[in-house]
Coordinates of C-alpha atoms and ligand atoms in Angstrom, one line a residue:
X215 CA 14.9 -23.5 -14.4
X216 CA 17.4 -20.6 -14.7
X217 CA 14.9 -18.1 -13.9
X218 CA 15.3 -19.7 -10.3
X219 CA 18.8 -19.3 -10.7
X220 CA 18.6 -15.3 -10.5
X221 CA 18.3 -13.2 -6.6
X222 CA 15.4 -11.5 -6.2
X223 CA 14.1 -9.0 -4.2
X224 CA 10.4 -10.2 -1.9
X225 CA 8.5 -9.0 -5.1
X226 CA 9.8 -10.0 -7.4
X227 CA 12.8 -7.6 -9.0
X228 CA 17.0 -8.2 -9.6
X229 CA 19.2 -8.0 -6.7
X230 CA 22.0 -6.5 -8.4
X231 CA 24.7 -6.7 -6.3
X232 CA 24.4 -9.3 -3.0
X233 CA 27.7 -8.8 -1.5
X234 CA 28.9 -5.3 -0.9
X235 CA 26.1 -2.6 0.1
X236 CA 26.6 0.9 -1.9
X237 CA 28.4 3.6 0.3
X238 CA 29.4 6.9 -0.4
X239 CA 32.4 6.5 -1.8
X240 CA 34.8 4.1 -1.9
X241 CA 36.0 4.2 1.6
X242 CA 32.4 5.9 2.7
X243 CA 29.8 5.0 5.1
X244 CA 26.5 2.6 3.9
X245 CA 23.9 4.9 2.4
X246 CA 20.1 4.5 3.4
X247 CA 19.4 4.1 -0.6
X248 CA 20.6 1.1 -0.5
X249 CA 17.2 -0.3 -0.1
X250 CA 17.9 -4.3 -0.8
X251 CA 20.1 -3.9 2.4
X252 CA 17.8 -2.9 4.7
X253 CA 15.3 -5.0 3.3
X254 CA 17.8 -7.3 4.4
X255 CA 18.3 -6.4 7.6
X256 CA 15.2 -6.1 8.7
X257 CA 14.0 -8.7 7.4
X258 CA 16.4 -10.7 9.7
X259 CA 15.6 -9.0 12.9
X260 CA 12.8 -10.1 12.5
X261 CA 13.5 -13.7 11.7
X262 CA 12.7 -15.4 15.2
X263 CA 8.8 -15.5 15.8
X264 CA 7.7 -17.6 19.7
X265 CA 8.3 -20.8 21.1
X266 CA 6.0 -22.5 22.4
X267 CA 5.4 -21.0 26.2
X268 CA 5.7 -25.7 26.9
X269 CA 7.3 -28.6 24.6
X270 CA 9.4 -26.0 23.2
X271 CA 11.6 -28.3 21.3
X272 CA 10.8 -30.7 18.7
X273 CA 10.9 -33.3 16.0
X274 CA 8.0 -33.6 13.1
X275 CA 7.0 -35.7 10.5
X276 CA 3.9 -36.8 8.4
X277 CA 2.6 -39.8 8.7
X278 CA -1.0 -41.9 7.7
X279 CA -3.7 -43.8 10.1
X280 CA -5.0 -47.2 9.0
X281 CA -8.0 -48.2 10.4
X282 CA -7.9 -52.2 10.8
X283 CA -10.8 -53.1 12.9
X284 CA -14.2 -51.7 13.7
X285 CA -15.4 -49.5 16.6
X286 CA -18.0 -48.4 15.0
X287 CA -20.5 -49.0 17.4
X288 CA -18.6 -46.6 19.6
X289 CA -17.6 -44.1 16.9
X290 CA -19.5 -42.8 14.1
X291 CA -16.0 -40.3 13.2
X292 CA -15.1 -40.8 10.0
X293 CA -11.0 -41.5 10.4
X294 CA -12.1 -44.3 12.9
X295 CA -14.8 -46.6 10.8
X296 CA -12.8 -49.4 9.6
X297 CA -10.8 -49.5 6.5
X298 CA -9.9 -45.6 6.5
X299 CA -7.0 -43.9 5.6
X300 CA -5.8 -40.7 7.3
X301 CA -3.3 -37.8 6.6
X302 CA -1.6 -37.0 9.3
X303 CA 0.9 -34.6 10.9
X304 CA 2.8 -35.6 14.0
X305 CA 5.6 -33.7 16.0
X306 CA 7.4 -34.7 19.6
X307 CA 8.4 -32.7 22.3
X308 CA 9.5 -32.2 25.2
X309 CA 8.3 -30.4 28.0
X310 CA 10.2 -28.6 30.1
X311 CA 13.7 -27.3 27.7
X312 CA 13.7 -24.0 25.5
X313 CA 14.0 -24.1 21.8
X314 CA 17.9 -25.1 22.1
X315 CA 17.4 -27.6 24.5
X316 CA 19.2 -31.2 25.0
X317 CA 16.9 -33.9 23.2
X318 CA 17.6 -36.7 26.0
X319 CA 16.3 -34.8 28.8
X320 CA 14.7 -36.2 31.8
X321 CA 11.2 -35.3 31.0
X322 CA 8.0 -36.5 29.3
X323 CA 7.9 -36.4 26.1
X324 CA 4.6 -34.4 24.0
X325 CA 2.8 -36.5 21.2
X326 CA 0.8 -34.0 18.9
X327 CA -0.7 -35.3 16.1
X328 CA -2.6 -33.8 13.3
X329 CA -5.6 -35.5 11.2
X330 CA -6.2 -34.1 8.0
X331 CA -9.6 -35.6 8.1
X332 CA -12.7 -36.0 5.6
X333 CA -14.7 -34.2 8.0
X334 CA -11.9 -32.1 8.7
X335 CA -9.1 -31.9 11.3
X336 CA -8.4 -33.6 14.8
X337 CA -6.2 -32.7 17.0
X338 CA -4.8 -35.6 19.6
X339 CA -2.6 -33.4 22.4
X340 CA -1.0 -36.2 24.5
X341 CA 2.4 -37.5 25.8
X342 CA 4.1 -40.6 26.2
X343 CA 2.5 -41.4 29.6
X344 CA -0.9 -42.1 30.3
X345 CA -1.3 -40.2 34.0
X346 CA 0.2 -36.2 34.4
X347 CA 1.0 -34.4 37.2
X348 CA -2.0 -32.0 38.3
X349 CA -5.2 -32.5 37.7
X350 CA -6.7 -28.5 37.4
X351 CA -6.1 -25.8 34.8
X352 CA -5.9 -23.4 37.9
X353 CA -2.1 -25.4 38.4
X354 CA -0.9 -25.4 34.4
X355 CA 0.7 -22.3 35.2
X356 CA 2.4 -23.2 38.6
X357 CA 3.6 -26.5 37.1
X358 CA 5.4 -24.6 34.5
X359 CA 7.0 -22.5 36.5
X360 CA 8.4 -24.8 39.2
X361 CA 9.7 -26.6 36.8
X362 CA 11.0 -24.1 34.1
X363 CA 14.5 -21.4 35.1
X364 CA 14.0 -19.8 38.5
X365 CA 13.4 -16.1 38.7
X366 CA 16.8 -15.4 40.1
X367 CA 19.2 -17.9 39.0
X368 CA 18.0 -17.6 35.6
X369 CA 18.7 -21.8 36.0
X370 CA 16.1 -24.5 36.5
X371 CA 16.3 -25.9 40.1
X372 CA 15.3 -29.2 41.4
X373 CA 14.5 -27.8 44.2
X374 CA 11.6 -25.9 43.2
X375 CA 10.4 -29.1 40.5
X376 CA 10.7 -30.7 43.9
X377 CA 8.4 -28.5 46.2
X378 CA 6.0 -28.3 44.1
X379 CA 5.0 -31.9 42.7
X380 CA 5.0 -32.7 46.8
X381 CA 2.8 -30.3 48.0
X382 CA -0.1 -31.6 45.4
X383 CA 0.1 -35.6 45.9
X384 CA -2.7 -35.6 42.8
X385 CA 1.1 -35.5 41.4
X386 CA 2.1 -38.7 42.4
X387 CA 1.6 -41.3 40.2
X388 CA 3.8 -38.7 36.9
X389 CA 6.6 -38.7 39.4
X390 CA 6.6 -42.6 39.8
X391 CA 6.5 -43.3 36.0
X392 CA 9.1 -39.7 35.1
X393 CA 11.7 -40.6 37.2
X394 CA 11.6 -44.9 36.3
X395 CA 13.8 -45.9 33.8
X396 CA 10.7 -44.8 30.7
X397 CA 12.0 -40.9 31.8
X398 CA 14.5 -40.9 29.1
X399 CA 13.2 -42.5 26.1
X400 CA 16.1 -44.1 23.2
X401 CA 14.2 -42.4 20.8
X402 CA 10.5 -41.3 20.3
X403 CA 10.5 -44.5 17.6
X404 CA 10.9 -46.6 21.1
X405 CA 7.9 -45.1 23.3
X406 CA 4.3 -45.6 23.9
X407 CA 2.0 -42.2 23.6
X408 CA -1.3 -41.8 24.8
X409 CA -4.3 -38.7 24.7
X410 CA -4.6 -39.3 28.4
X411 CA -7.3 -37.2 29.2
X412 CA -11.0 -39.2 29.3
X413 CA -12.6 -38.0 25.6
X414 CA -15.7 -39.0 24.3
X415 CA -17.5 -40.9 21.8
X416 CA -20.3 -41.2 20.1
X417 CA -22.3 -43.7 17.1
X418 CA -24.5 -43.1 15.2
X419 CA -27.3 -43.8 17.2
X420 CA -26.2 -40.9 19.6
X421 CA -24.8 -43.5 22.2
X422 CA -22.0 -41.7 23.7
X423 CA -19.4 -43.2 25.5
X424 CA -16.0 -42.5 27.6
X425 CA -12.9 -43.1 26.2
X426 CA -8.8 -42.8 26.6
X427 CA -6.8 -42.7 23.5
X428 CA -3.7 -45.2 24.0
X429 CA -0.1 -45.9 21.1
X430 CA 1.8 -48.8 21.5
X431 CA 5.0 -48.1 19.7
X432 CA 5.6 -51.4 17.4
X433 CA 9.2 -50.7 18.0
X434 CA 9.7 -51.9 21.6
X435 CA 10.0 -49.3 24.4
X436 CA 13.3 -48.8 25.0
X437 CA 15.2 -46.4 27.5
X438 CA 18.1 -44.4 28.6
X439 CA 20.5 -44.4 31.6
X440 CA 20.9 -40.9 32.8
X441 CA 24.6 -41.9 32.4
X442 CA 23.5 -43.2 28.2
X443 CA 21.3 -39.0 27.8
X444 CA 24.6 -37.1 29.7
X445 CA 26.5 -38.2 26.8
X446 CA 24.8 -38.1 24.6
X447 CA 23.4 -34.6 25.2
X448 CA 27.3 -34.1 25.4
X449 CA 27.5 -35.0 21.5
X450 CA 24.6 -34.5 19.5
X451 CA 21.4 -32.6 21.6
X452 CA 19.2 -32.8 18.9
X453 CA 19.7 -37.0 19.2
X454 CA 15.8 -37.8 18.9
X455 CA 15.3 -35.5 16.2
X456 CA 18.3 -37.1 14.0
X457 CA 17.2 -40.6 14.8
X458 CA 13.1 -40.0 13.5
X459 CA 14.7 -37.9 10.3
X460 CA 17.1 -41.0 9.9
X461 CA 14.7 -43.7 9.8
X462 CA 12.5 -41.9 7.7
X463 CA 14.8 -40.8 5.3
X464 CA 16.0 -45.0 5.2
X465 CA 13.0 -46.2 4.6
X466 CA 12.1 -48.0 8.2
X467 CA 9.2 -46.1 8.5
X468 CA 8.1 -46.1 13.0
X469 CA 4.3 -47.7 13.4
X470 CA 1.9 -47.9 16.6
X471 CA -0.8 -49.6 17.3
X472 CA -3.9 -47.8 17.9
X473 CA -6.0 -48.7 21.0
X474 CA -9.3 -47.0 22.5
X475 CA -10.0 -48.4 26.3
X476 CA -14.2 -47.5 26.6
X477 CA -15.8 -47.3 29.5
X478 CA -20.1 -46.1 29.6
X479 CA -22.4 -43.9 30.8
X480 CA -23.5 -46.5 33.2
X481 CA -19.3 -47.3 34.0
X482 CA -19.0 -44.0 34.6
X483 CA -21.5 -43.3 37.2
X484 CA -20.6 -45.8 39.5
X485 CA -17.1 -45.9 38.7
X486 CA -14.6 -46.1 42.7
X487 CA -12.8 -43.1 41.2
X488 CA -14.0 -40.5 39.1
X489 CA -12.7 -41.2 36.0
X490 CA -12.2 -37.6 34.8
X491 CA -9.3 -37.0 36.3
X492 CA -6.2 -37.0 34.4
X493 CA -3.9 -38.1 37.4
X494 CA -5.8 -41.0 37.5
X495 CA -6.1 -44.9 34.9
X496 CA -8.9 -46.7 33.6
X497 CA -6.6 -50.2 34.9
X498 CA -6.6 -52.4 32.1
X499 CA -7.6 -55.0 33.4
X500 CA -11.5 -53.6 34.4
X501 CA -11.1 -51.8 30.6
X502 CA -9.2 -54.1 28.6
X503 CA -7.4 -51.9 25.2
X504 CA -9.4 -52.2 22.0
X505 CA -7.4 -52.9 18.6
X506 CA -8.7 -49.2 16.4
X507 CA -5.5 -49.9 13.7
X508 CA -1.8 -48.5 13.0
X509 CA -0.4 -45.7 13.0
X510 CA 2.4 -45.2 10.4
X511 CA 5.2 -42.0 9.8
X512 CA 6.7 -41.7 6.8
X513 CA 7.3 -38.6 5.5
X514 CA 10.2 -35.9 6.1
X515 CA 9.4 -32.6 6.9
X516 CA 10.4 -30.2 3.6
X517 CA 11.2 -27.3 5.5
X518 CA 11.5 -27.3 9.3
X519 CA 10.1 -24.0 10.4
X520 CA 6.7 -24.1 8.1
X521 CA 6.0 -26.9 8.7
X522 CA 7.0 -28.3 12.3
X523 CA 8.0 -25.0 14.4
X524 CA 4.6 -23.3 12.5
X525 CA 2.8 -26.5 13.0
X526 CA -0.4 -26.0 16.1
X527 CA -2.6 -28.1 17.5
X528 CA -5.7 -27.9 19.7
X529 CA -7.1 -30.9 21.7
X530 CA -9.8 -28.4 20.7
X531 CA -10.1 -29.8 16.7
X532 CA -12.5 -32.2 17.2
X533 CA -14.5 -33.8 14.8
X534 CA -18.1 -35.5 13.8
X535 CA -18.2 -38.2 16.8
X536 CA -15.2 -37.3 19.2
X537 CA -15.9 -34.9 21.8
X538 CA -14.5 -33.9 25.1
X539 CA -15.5 -35.1 29.1
X540 CA -15.7 -33.2 32.2
X541 CA -12.4 -33.2 32.9
X542 CA -12.0 -30.0 34.2
X543 CA -7.9 -30.5 33.1
X544 CA -8.9 -30.7 29.4
X545 CA -11.4 -28.4 29.5
X546 CA -8.9 -26.1 30.3
X547 CA -6.5 -26.4 27.7
X548 CA -9.5 -26.3 24.2
X549 CA -9.5 -22.4 26.0
X550 CA -5.5 -22.1 25.7
X551 CA -4.0 -24.5 22.3
X552 CA -5.9 -21.6 20.1
X553 CA -5.3 -18.8 22.2
X554 CA -0.8 -19.6 22.4
X555 CA -1.3 -20.2 18.5
X556 CA -3.0 -16.6 18.4
X557 CA -0.1 -14.9 20.3
X558 CA 3.0 -17.7 18.4
X559 CA 2.1 -18.1 14.5
X560 CA -1.1 -14.9 14.2
X561 CA -5.0 -14.9 14.8
X562 CA -5.5 -16.4 10.8
X563 CA -2.1 -19.7 11.7
X564 CA -4.9 -22.1 10.2
X565 CA -4.2 -20.6 7.3
X566 CA -0.8 -22.0 6.9
X567 CA -0.4 -25.4 4.3
X568 CA 0.7 -27.7 7.9
X569 CA -2.5 -26.6 9.7
X570 CA -5.1 -26.2 7.0
X571 CA -7.1 -28.8 6.7
X572 CA -7.3 -31.0 3.3
X573 CA -11.4 -30.3 3.5
X574 CA -13.0 -27.0 2.3
X575 CA -13.2 -24.9 5.3
X576 CA -16.1 -22.4 5.2
X577 CA -16.7 -19.9 8.3
X578 CA -17.6 -16.7 8.8
X579 CA -14.4 -15.7 10.3
X580 CA -12.8 -12.7 8.3
X581 CA -9.9 -10.1 8.0
X582 CA -7.0 -10.1 10.1
X583 CA -2.8 -10.2 10.8
X584 CA -1.4 -12.1 7.4
X585 CA -4.8 -13.3 5.4
X586 CA -3.2 -14.7 3.2
X587 CA -6.8 -16.7 1.1
X588 CA -9.3 -14.3 -1.0
X589 CA -10.6 -13.5 2.4
X590 CA -13.7 -15.2 0.6
X591 CA -14.2 -12.6 -1.5
X592 CA -17.8 -10.6 -1.9
X593 CA -19.2 -13.9 0.0
X594 CA -21.6 -12.5 3.1
X595 CA -19.4 -12.1 6.4
X596 CA -22.5 -12.3 8.3
X597 CA -25.6 -15.2 10.1
X598 CA -27.9 -15.2 9.6
X599 CA -28.4 -14.0 6.1
X600 CA -31.0 -14.9 2.8
X601 CA -28.7 -16.4 0.3
X602 CA -28.3 -19.9 1.7
X603 CA -24.9 -19.7 2.8
X604 CA -23.0 -21.9 5.1
X605 CA -26.1 -23.3 7.7
X606 CA -24.6 -24.9 10.7
X607 CA -25.2 -28.7 10.8
X608 CA -27.2 -29.9 12.9
X609 CA -26.9 -33.4 12.3
X610 CA -23.5 -33.7 13.9
X611 CA -24.4 -32.3 17.6
X612 CA -23.3 -34.0 20.4
X613 CA -26.3 -36.4 22.6
X614 CA -27.5 -34.3 25.8
X615 CA -25.2 -34.4 29.1
X616 CA -26.5 -34.9 32.5
X617 CA -24.8 -32.4 35.2
X618 CA -24.5 -32.9 38.7
X619 CA -24.3 -30.0 41.5
X620 CA -23.7 -26.6 42.3
X621 CA -22.0 -24.4 40.5
X622 CA -18.7 -24.2 43.1
X623 CA -14.7 -24.6 43.4
X624 CA -14.5 -28.5 44.5
X625 CA -11.4 -29.3 46.1
X626 CA -10.6 -33.1 44.4
X627 CA -9.0 -34.0 47.2
X628 CA -11.9 -33.7 49.6
X629 CA -14.2 -36.3 47.1
X630 CA -13.9 -39.8 49.6
X631 CA -12.9 -41.2 46.8
X632 CA -10.2 -39.6 46.0
X633 CA -7.0 -42.1 46.0
X634 CA -3.3 -40.3 45.2
X635 CA -0.9 -42.9 45.5
X636 CA -3.6 -45.7 44.6
X637 CA -2.1 -46.3 40.5
X638 CA 1.6 -45.6 41.8
X639 CA 1.7 -47.9 43.9
X640 CA 0.4 -50.2 41.5
X641 CA 2.9 -49.0 39.0
X642 CA 6.0 -50.5 41.8
X643 CA 4.3 -53.8 42.8
X644 CA 4.2 -54.8 38.2
X645 CA 7.8 -53.2 38.3
X646 CA 10.6 -56.3 38.0
X647 CA 13.1 -55.8 40.6
X648 CA 16.0 -54.2 37.9
X649 CA 13.6 -51.7 37.0
X650 CA 12.4 -51.1 41.3
X651 CA 15.7 -50.9 41.5
X652 CA 16.6 -48.4 39.1
X653 CA 13.7 -46.1 39.7
X654 CA 15.1 -45.7 43.3
X655 CA 18.4 -44.7 42.1
X656 CA 17.0 -41.8 40.0
X657 CA 14.7 -40.2 42.2
X658 CA 18.1 -40.3 44.4
X659 CA 20.7 -38.5 41.7
X660 CA 17.6 -36.3 41.1
X661 CA 16.6 -35.4 44.5
X662 CA 20.6 -34.4 45.4
X663 CA 20.3 -30.8 45.5
X664 CA 16.5 -30.9 47.1
X665 CA 15.9 -29.6 50.9
X666 CA 15.1 -32.8 53.4
X667 CA 12.0 -31.9 54.7
X668 CA 11.0 -31.9 50.5
X669 CA 12.4 -35.6 50.3
X670 CA 10.7 -36.4 53.2
X671 CA 7.4 -35.9 52.1
X672 CA 8.2 -37.6 48.8
X673 CA 9.9 -40.3 50.7
X674 CA 6.2 -40.5 53.0
X675 CA 4.1 -40.1 49.9
X676 CA 5.9 -43.9 48.4
X677 CA 5.3 -45.7 52.1
X678 CA 1.4 -44.4 51.5
X679 CA 1.6 -46.1 47.8
X680 CA 3.2 -49.3 49.2
X681 CA 5.5 -49.6 53.0
X682 CA 8.6 -51.5 50.8
X683 CA 8.2 -48.4 48.1
X684 CA 8.5 -45.8 51.2
X685 CA 11.4 -47.9 52.9
X686 CA 14.0 -48.6 49.3
X687 CA 13.5 -44.4 48.9
X688 CA 13.4 -43.8 52.5
X689 CA 16.9 -45.2 53.0
X690 CA 18.1 -44.7 49.2
X691 CA 18.6 -40.7 50.5
X692 CA 19.3 -41.5 54.0
X693 CA 16.1 -40.6 55.5
X694 CA 14.6 -41.7 59.4
X695 CA 12.1 -44.4 58.6
X696 CA 10.7 -44.0 62.0
X697 CA 9.9 -40.0 61.2
X698 CA 8.5 -41.4 57.7
X699 CA 5.9 -43.7 59.8
X700 CA 4.9 -40.8 62.2
X701 CA 4.6 -38.1 59.2
X702 CA 2.9 -41.3 57.1
X703 CA 0.1 -40.9 59.6
X704 CA -0.9 -36.4 58.9
X705 CA -3.3 -36.1 57.0
X706 CA -2.4 -34.2 53.1
X707 CA -3.2 -30.1 54.9
X708 CA -0.6 -32.1 58.6
X709 CA 1.7 -32.9 56.8
X710 CA 2.7 -29.9 54.4
X711 CA 2.7 -28.0 57.3
X712 CA 5.6 -30.3 59.4
X713 CA 8.0 -30.7 56.1
X714 CA 7.7 -26.7 55.2
X715 CA 10.9 -26.6 57.2
X716 CA 13.8 -26.8 55.1
X717 CA 15.5 -26.9 58.6
X718 CA 14.0 -30.4 59.6
Ligands
HEM165 C1 -4.2 -27.6 31.8 C2 -3.3 -28.5 31.1 C3 -2.7 -27.5 29.9 C4 -2.4 -26.7 29.6 C5 -3.5 -24.8 30.1 C6 -1.5 -26.4 28.3 C7 -0.8 -25.8 27.3 C8 -0.2 -25.8 26.7 C9 -0.3 -24.8 25.2 C10 -0.1 -23.5 25.6 C11 1.4 -25.2 24.6 C12 1.6 -24.6 23.1 C13 0.6 -24.7 22.2 C14 1.3 -23.6 21.3 O1 2.0 -22.5 21.2 O2 1.2 -24.5 19.9 C15 1.2 -26.3 24.8 C16 1.4 -27.8 24.8 C17 1.9 -29.0 24.5 N1 1.1 -29.5 25.0 FE1 0.0 -28.7 26.8 N2 -1.3 -27.9 27.9 C18 -1.7 -28.7 29.1 C19 -1.8 -30.1 29.8 C20 -0.9 -31.2 28.6 C21 -1.3 -32.0 28.9 C22 -2.3 -33.1 29.7 C23 -0.9 -32.9 27.3 C24 -1.2 -34.7 27.6 C25 -1.8 -35.2 27.4 C26 -0.1 -31.3 27.1 C27 0.6 -32.1 25.4 C28 0.9 -30.8 24.9 C29 1.5 -30.8 23.9 C30 2.2 -32.7 23.3 C31 2.1 -30.1 22.9 C32 3.0 -29.2 22.0 C33 2.5 -29.0 21.1 C34 2.9 -28.7 19.3 O3 3.4 -30.2 19.6 O4 2.5 -28.3 19.6 N3 -0.5 -30.4 27.1 N4 0.1 -26.8 25.5

């Protein structure tokens, strides 16, 4: 053990003095010859890596997925076969705040899971809501600019946030969820999470099914009010991180029950709205939850930077039996994450232990900054080759997918089946009275700094979702109900034109 107590430099040579720099004379300047000092300062200057562009503030832990039910009729993925137990790493995050932001802000929460399966890593990168604000990847950077800092003031701006949200009617359902009591969870342990997108499964017979992933907390849903959250944020900005860490340390391992919803290809063709639109949900009454297993978290990381900050998840990482869907939002994500991580962590980030697959990795990628394995030694670096090295495995090929229509920039709002307010209205109608009141109060408080024209846009959306929702928001926000009714007769473009001026 004694050996470990000896301080060394970065290549193992002993360091003589870690307190007193070498100076020319007892009161003289420091000399460059103090190479230990140079190394120490130079390393420190490079210790900050870029934070994640979104979801910068987060906490992670290890756990396992145990499959308790049989869904092999839908998927051949080994990780989802009955009895399978798979190690995982999970990271929870807020979305808008930077790395130093407070945990208990009103926001959606990201939940990213990396399953270290026997067929390679499967990453499910979801949120604590079953839907999302927007549905085209083109909108994604704009959404983040609207919810992040204003370019002039450097401050977060409710005006920018609500201006953007209300110009995209498809964000209505998600707006309602974020403003509801669920907008500030009491802890990560007390919330559900979802894959959100439609993904696909294919079974041993190569039959495809569309699916959605749901994880329901076994700890029960608990949320914070604005007042409780404000108090906590003032005292402990790392409140959710501490809660998770402490629960694991005391052996109170949080658990979620995993479910899937399944839609056949035939059902999808006849579905009353686009089943691949992330702003829509599949109603449980029509597509019931099918139980899969239990996800448990049971071990804290040893080092935050190495394991949590350097964790890299991407929806592009799937395993045989699990696939994507035509969801245009998901398609955009398939590129974005790996690209961001090549910048944030480097091209070889999948060699970092928390990201490394537990199975043998045989790829032809070579070289690149920070290559820390043997770079495959003398193994041929090209394919095809005549040496029988690493051939593709056609047996894991997904079934072909029929695509319809001409290539074009289609606006989903032009789809006659598109209804941006149905799901938000349905949610309003099932809320208990006290939850309705909280939703209205939270929305009014959040929109307090916002100009009236934007409040009218939101009021119209509430009214279109459910007249009671519209009337109660309108009254609480001090708006004119007759005006809301008039504006609600306009189409989307008409409403936008009528509410452009803050003078209205
Ligand atoms: C087209 C839409 C989207 C794009 C382009 C996008 C892109 C990104 C990027 C670039 C990151 C940072 C990755 C990193 O630096 O490691 C990120 C993080 C994240 N995103 Fe998205 N995102 C999109 C939509 C979504 C949606 C719909 C969800 C949830 C279903 C989601 C969940 C997350 C989560 C949980 C993280 C944090 C992952 C972690 O803990 O490391 N994102 N996203």
